[in-house]
PDB file of C-alpha atoms in Angstrom:
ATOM      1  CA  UNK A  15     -10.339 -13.429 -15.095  1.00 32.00           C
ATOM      2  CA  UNK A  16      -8.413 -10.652 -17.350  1.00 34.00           C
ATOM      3  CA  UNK A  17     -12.374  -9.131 -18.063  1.00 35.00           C
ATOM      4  CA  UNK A  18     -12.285  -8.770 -14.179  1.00 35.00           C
ATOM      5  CA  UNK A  19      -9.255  -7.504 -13.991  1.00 32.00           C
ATOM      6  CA  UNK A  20      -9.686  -4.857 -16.268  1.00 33.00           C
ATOM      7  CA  UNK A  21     -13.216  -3.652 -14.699  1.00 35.00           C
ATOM      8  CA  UNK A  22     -11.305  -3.732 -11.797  1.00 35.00           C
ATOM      9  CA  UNK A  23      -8.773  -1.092 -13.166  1.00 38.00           C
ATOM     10  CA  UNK A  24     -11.050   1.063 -15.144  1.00 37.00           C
ATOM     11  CA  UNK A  25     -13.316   1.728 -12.069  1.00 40.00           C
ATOM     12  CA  UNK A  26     -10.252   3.015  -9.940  1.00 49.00           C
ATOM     13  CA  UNK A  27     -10.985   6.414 -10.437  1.00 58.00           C
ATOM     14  CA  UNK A  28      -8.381   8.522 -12.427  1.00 76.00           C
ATOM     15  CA  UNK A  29      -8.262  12.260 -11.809  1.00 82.00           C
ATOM     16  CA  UNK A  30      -9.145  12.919 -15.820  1.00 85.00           C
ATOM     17  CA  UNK A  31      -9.479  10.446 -18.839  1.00 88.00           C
ATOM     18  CA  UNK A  32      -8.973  11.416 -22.380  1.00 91.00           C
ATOM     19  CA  UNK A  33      -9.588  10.620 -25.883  1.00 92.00           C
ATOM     20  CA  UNK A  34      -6.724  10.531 -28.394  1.00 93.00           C
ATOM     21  CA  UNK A  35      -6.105   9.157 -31.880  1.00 92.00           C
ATOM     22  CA  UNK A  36      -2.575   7.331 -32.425  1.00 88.00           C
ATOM     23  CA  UNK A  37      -0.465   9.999 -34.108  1.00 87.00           C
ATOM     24  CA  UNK A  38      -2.031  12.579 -32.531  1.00 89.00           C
ATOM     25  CA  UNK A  39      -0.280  15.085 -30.006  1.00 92.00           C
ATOM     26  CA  UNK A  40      -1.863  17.271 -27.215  1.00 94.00           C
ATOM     27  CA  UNK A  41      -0.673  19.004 -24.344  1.00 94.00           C
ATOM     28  CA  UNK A  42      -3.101  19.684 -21.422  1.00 93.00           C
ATOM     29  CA  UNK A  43      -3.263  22.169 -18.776  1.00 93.00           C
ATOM     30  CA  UNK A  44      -2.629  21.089 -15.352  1.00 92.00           C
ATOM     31  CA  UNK A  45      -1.558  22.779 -11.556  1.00 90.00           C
ATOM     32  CA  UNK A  46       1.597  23.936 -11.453  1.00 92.00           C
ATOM     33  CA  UNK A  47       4.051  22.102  -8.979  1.00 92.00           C
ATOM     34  CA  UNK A  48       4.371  18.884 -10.166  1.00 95.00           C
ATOM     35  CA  UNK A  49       7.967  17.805 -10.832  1.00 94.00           C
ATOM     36  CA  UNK A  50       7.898  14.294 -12.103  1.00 95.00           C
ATOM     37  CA  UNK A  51       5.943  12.723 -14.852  1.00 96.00           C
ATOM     38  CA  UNK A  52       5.937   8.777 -15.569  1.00 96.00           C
ATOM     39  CA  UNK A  53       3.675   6.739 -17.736  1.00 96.00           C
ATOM     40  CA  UNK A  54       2.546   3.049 -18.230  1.00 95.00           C
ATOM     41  CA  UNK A  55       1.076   1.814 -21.577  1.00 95.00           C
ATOM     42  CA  UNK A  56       1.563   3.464 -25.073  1.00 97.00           C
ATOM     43  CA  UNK A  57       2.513   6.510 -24.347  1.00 96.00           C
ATOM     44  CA  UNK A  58       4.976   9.355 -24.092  1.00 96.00           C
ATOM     45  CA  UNK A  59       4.566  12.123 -21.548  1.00 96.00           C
ATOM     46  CA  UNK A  60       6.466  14.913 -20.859  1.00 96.00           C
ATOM     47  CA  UNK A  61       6.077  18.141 -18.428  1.00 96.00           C
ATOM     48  CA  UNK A  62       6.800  21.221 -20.364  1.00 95.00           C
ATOM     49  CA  UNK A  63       8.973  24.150 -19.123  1.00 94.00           C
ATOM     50  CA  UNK A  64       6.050  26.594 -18.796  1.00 92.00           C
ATOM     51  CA  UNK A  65       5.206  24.156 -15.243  1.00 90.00           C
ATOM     52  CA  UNK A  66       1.783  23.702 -15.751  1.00 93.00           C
ATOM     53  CA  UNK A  67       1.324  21.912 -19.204  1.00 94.00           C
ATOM     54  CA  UNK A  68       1.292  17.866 -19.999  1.00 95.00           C
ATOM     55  CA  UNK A  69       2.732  17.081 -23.739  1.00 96.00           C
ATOM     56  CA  UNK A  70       1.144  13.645 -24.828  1.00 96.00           C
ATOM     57  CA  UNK A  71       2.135  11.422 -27.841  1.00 96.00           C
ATOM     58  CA  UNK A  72       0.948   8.429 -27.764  1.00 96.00           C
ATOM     59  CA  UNK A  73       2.873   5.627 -29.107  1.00 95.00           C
ATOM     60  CA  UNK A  74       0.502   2.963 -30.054  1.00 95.00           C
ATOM     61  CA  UNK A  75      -3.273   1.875 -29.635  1.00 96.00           C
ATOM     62  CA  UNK A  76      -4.527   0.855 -25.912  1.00 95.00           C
ATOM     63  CA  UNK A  77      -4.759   2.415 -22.295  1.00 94.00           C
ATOM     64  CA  UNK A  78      -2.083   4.525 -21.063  1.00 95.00           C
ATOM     65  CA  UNK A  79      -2.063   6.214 -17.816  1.00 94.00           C
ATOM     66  CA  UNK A  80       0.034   9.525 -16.916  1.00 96.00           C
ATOM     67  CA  UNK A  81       1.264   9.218 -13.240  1.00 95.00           C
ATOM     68  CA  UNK A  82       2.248  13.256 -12.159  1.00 95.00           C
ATOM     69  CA  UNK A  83       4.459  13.514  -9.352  1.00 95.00           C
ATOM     70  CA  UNK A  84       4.293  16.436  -6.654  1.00 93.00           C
ATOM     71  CA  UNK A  85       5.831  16.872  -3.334  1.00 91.00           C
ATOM     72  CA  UNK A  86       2.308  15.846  -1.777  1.00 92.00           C
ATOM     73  CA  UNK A  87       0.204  14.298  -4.128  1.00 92.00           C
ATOM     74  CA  UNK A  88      -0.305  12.044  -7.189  1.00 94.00           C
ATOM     75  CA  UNK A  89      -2.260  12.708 -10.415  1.00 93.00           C
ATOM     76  CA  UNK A  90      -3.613  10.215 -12.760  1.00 93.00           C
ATOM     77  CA  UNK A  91      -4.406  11.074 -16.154  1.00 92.00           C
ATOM     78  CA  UNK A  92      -5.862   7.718 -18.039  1.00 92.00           C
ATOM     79  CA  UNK A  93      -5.658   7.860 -21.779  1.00 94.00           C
ATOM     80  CA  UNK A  94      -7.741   5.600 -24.131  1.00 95.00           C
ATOM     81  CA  UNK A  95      -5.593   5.643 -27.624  1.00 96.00           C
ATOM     82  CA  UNK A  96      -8.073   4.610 -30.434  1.00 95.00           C
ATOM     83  CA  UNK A  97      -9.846   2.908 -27.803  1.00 93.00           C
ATOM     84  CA  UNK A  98     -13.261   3.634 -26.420  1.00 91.00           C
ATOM     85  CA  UNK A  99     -13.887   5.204 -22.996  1.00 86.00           C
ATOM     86  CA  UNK A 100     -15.697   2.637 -20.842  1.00 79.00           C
ATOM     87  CA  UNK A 101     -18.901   4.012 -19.086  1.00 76.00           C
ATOM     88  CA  UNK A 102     -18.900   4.817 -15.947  1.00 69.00           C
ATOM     89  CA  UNK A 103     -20.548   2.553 -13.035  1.00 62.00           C
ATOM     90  CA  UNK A 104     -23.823   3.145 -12.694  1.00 62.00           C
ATOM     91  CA  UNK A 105     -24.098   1.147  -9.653  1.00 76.00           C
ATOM     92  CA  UNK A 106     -23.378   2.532  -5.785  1.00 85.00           C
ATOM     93  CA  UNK A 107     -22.140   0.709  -3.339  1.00 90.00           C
ATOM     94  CA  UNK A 108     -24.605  -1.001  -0.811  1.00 92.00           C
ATOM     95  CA  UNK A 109     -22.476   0.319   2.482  1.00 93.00           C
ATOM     96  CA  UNK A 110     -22.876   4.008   3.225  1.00 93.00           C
ATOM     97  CA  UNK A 111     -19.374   4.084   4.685  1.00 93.00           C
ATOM     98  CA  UNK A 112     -16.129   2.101   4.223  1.00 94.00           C
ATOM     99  CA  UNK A 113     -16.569  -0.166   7.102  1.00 95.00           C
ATOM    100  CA  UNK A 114     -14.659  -3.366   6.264  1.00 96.00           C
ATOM    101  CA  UNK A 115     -13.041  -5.298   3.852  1.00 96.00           C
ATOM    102  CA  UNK A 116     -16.383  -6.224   1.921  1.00 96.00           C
ATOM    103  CA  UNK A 117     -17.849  -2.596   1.695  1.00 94.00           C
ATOM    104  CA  UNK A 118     -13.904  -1.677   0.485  1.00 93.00           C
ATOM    105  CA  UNK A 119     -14.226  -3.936  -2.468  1.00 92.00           C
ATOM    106  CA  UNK A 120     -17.820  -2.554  -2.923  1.00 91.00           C
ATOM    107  CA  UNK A 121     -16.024   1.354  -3.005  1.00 90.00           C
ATOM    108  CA  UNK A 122     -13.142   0.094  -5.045  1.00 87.00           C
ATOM    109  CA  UNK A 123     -15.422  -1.405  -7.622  1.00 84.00           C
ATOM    110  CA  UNK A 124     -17.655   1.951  -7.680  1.00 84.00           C
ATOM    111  CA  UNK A 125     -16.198   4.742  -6.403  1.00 79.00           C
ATOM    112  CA  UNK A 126     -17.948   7.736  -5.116  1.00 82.00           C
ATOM    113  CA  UNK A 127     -16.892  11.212  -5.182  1.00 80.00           C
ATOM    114  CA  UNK A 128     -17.632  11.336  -0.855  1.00 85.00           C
ATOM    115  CA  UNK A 129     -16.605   8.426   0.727  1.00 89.00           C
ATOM    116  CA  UNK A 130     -16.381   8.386   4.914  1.00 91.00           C
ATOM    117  CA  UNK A 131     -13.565   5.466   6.449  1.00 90.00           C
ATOM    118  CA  UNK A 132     -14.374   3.648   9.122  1.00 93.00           C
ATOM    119  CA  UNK A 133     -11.218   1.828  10.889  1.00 92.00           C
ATOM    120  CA  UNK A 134     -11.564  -1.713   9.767  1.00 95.00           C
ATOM    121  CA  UNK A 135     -12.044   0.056   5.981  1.00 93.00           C
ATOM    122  CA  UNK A 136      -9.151   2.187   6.422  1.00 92.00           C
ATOM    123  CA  UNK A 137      -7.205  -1.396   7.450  1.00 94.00           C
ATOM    124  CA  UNK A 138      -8.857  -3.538   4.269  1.00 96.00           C
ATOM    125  CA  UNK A 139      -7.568  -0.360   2.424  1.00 95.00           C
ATOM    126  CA  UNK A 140      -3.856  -0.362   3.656  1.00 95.00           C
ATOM    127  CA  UNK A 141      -3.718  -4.303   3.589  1.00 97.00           C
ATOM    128  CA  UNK A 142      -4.731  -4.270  -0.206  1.00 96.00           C
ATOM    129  CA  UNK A 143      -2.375  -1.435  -1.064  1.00 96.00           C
ATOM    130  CA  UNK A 144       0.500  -3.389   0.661  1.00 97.00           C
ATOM    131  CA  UNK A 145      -0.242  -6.899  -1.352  1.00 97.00           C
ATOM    132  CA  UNK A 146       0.017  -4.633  -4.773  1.00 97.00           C
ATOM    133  CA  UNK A 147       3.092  -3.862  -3.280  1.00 97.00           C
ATOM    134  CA  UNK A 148       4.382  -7.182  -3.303  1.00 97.00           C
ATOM    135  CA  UNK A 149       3.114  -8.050  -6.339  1.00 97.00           C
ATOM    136  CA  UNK A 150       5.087  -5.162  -7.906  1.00 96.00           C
ATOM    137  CA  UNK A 151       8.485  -6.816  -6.530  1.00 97.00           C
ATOM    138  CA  UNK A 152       8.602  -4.095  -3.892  1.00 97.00           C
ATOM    139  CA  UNK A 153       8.911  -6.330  -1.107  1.00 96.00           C
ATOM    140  CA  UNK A 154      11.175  -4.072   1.532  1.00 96.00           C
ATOM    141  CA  UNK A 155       8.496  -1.345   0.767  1.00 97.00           C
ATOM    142  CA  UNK A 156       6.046  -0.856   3.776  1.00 97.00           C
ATOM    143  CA  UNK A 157       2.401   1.198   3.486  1.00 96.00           C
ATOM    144  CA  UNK A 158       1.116   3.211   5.997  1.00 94.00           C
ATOM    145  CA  UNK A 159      -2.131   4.982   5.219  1.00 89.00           C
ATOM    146  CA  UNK A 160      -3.927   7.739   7.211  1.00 82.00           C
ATOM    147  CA  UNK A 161      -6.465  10.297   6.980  1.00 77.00           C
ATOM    148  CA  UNK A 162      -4.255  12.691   6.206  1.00 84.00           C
ATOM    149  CA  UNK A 163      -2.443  10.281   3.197  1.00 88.00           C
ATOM    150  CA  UNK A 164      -0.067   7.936   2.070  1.00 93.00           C
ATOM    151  CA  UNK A 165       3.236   7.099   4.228  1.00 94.00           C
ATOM    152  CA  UNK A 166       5.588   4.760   2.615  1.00 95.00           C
ATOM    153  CA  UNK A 167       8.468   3.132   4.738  1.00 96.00           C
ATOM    154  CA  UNK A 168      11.829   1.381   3.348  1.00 96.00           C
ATOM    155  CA  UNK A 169      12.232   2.778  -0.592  1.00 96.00           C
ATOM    156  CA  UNK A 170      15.760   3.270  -1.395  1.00 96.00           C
ATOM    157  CA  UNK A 171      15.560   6.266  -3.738  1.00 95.00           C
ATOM    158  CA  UNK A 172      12.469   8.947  -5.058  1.00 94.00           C
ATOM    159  CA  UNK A 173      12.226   6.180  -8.315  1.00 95.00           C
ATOM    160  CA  UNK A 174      11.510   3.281  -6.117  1.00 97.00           C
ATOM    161  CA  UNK A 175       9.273   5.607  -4.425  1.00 96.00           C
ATOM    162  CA  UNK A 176       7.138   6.705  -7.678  1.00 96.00           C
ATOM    163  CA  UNK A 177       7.503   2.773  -8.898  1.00 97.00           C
ATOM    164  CA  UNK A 178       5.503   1.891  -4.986  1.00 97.00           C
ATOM    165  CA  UNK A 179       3.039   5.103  -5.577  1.00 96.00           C
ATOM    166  CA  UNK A 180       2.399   3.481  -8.561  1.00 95.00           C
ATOM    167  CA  UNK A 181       1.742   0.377  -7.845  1.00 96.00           C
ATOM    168  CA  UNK A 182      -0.634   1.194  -5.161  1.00 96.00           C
ATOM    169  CA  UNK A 183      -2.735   3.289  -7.051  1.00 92.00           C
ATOM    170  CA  UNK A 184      -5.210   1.230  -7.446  1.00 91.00           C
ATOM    171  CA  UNK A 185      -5.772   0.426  -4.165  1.00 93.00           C
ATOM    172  CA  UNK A 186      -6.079   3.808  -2.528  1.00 91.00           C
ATOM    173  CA  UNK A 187      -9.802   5.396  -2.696  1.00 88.00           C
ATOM    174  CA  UNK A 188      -9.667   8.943  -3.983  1.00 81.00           C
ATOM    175  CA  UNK A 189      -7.389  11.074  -4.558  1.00 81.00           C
ATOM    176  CA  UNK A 190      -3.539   9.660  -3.708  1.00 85.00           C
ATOM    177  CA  UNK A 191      -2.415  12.174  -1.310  1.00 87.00           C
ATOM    178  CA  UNK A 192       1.316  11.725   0.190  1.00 88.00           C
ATOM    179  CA  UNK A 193       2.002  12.143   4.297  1.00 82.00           C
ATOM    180  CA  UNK A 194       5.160  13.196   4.707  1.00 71.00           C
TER     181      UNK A 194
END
């Protein structure tokens, strides 16, 4: 079950993964605009003044994940601390478009850099973004997806709103894009 789970996770597609050794510091280059930085695992992030550098220090040994905040859009960096990067799946999905809920788990479990929605995929793709939800406690929290991004309904404050972004993460095929 946890093997699962964490295939699962490392095929959600982050927007960059890195290699870092526990005492070590870096700071990466990324777009300017983004005005929130949060992380999960051992790690400390921090956006420097300059607006378009990352400072990372990790903490510990294990995955970490960098979750960059913009008005419109969320950035993932995943971080592997002492810790191998897992290959990439070989394997493509079977369904040439995101039809339904079984060709959604096939694109979830190997994602592809083009991926076309069908309705019933888009609807297996908001369904399983909205049960992360509740499994991250964020039960008044409502998802709405579209082609045009991410709508989220009933979050109190912009923390409870990066906590749901978040959480849904690994749900949402490609990049997480926010519909304001």
């Amino acid at each position: 079950m946890i093997a699962a789970l964490l295939t699962l996770l490392f095929a959600i597609p982050a927007d960059a993964r890195l290699s870092l050794h526990g005492g070590d510091h870096r700071i990466e280059k990324i777009s300017p605009g983004f005005e929130a930085v949060e992380t999960e695992g051992p790690l400390r992030a921090e956006l420097l003044p300059s607006g378009d550098e990352l400072l990372l220090e990790p903490t510990g040994q294990g995955v970490a994940r960098a979750f960059l905040f913009a008005r419109r859009e969320v950035r993932v960096v995943e971080i592997f601390i002492d810790t191998p990067l897992p290959p990439l799946p070989l394997r493509k999905p079977l369904c040439a478009t995101v039809k339904d809920a079984a060709c959604y788990a096939q694109f979830r479990n190997a994602p592809q850099p083009k991926m076309i929605f069908e309705l019933e995929g888009m609807q297996a793709e908001a369904k399983a973004a909205q049960e992360e939800l509740q499994k991250a406690g964020l039960t008044t929290v409502q998802v709405a997806l579209s082609p045009w991004g991410v709508k989220l309904k009933g979050t109190k404050d912009e923390a409870e709103k990066r906590r749901a972004l978040r959480a849904i993460w690994p749900a949402v095929l490609g990049p997480l894009r926010l519909d304001l």
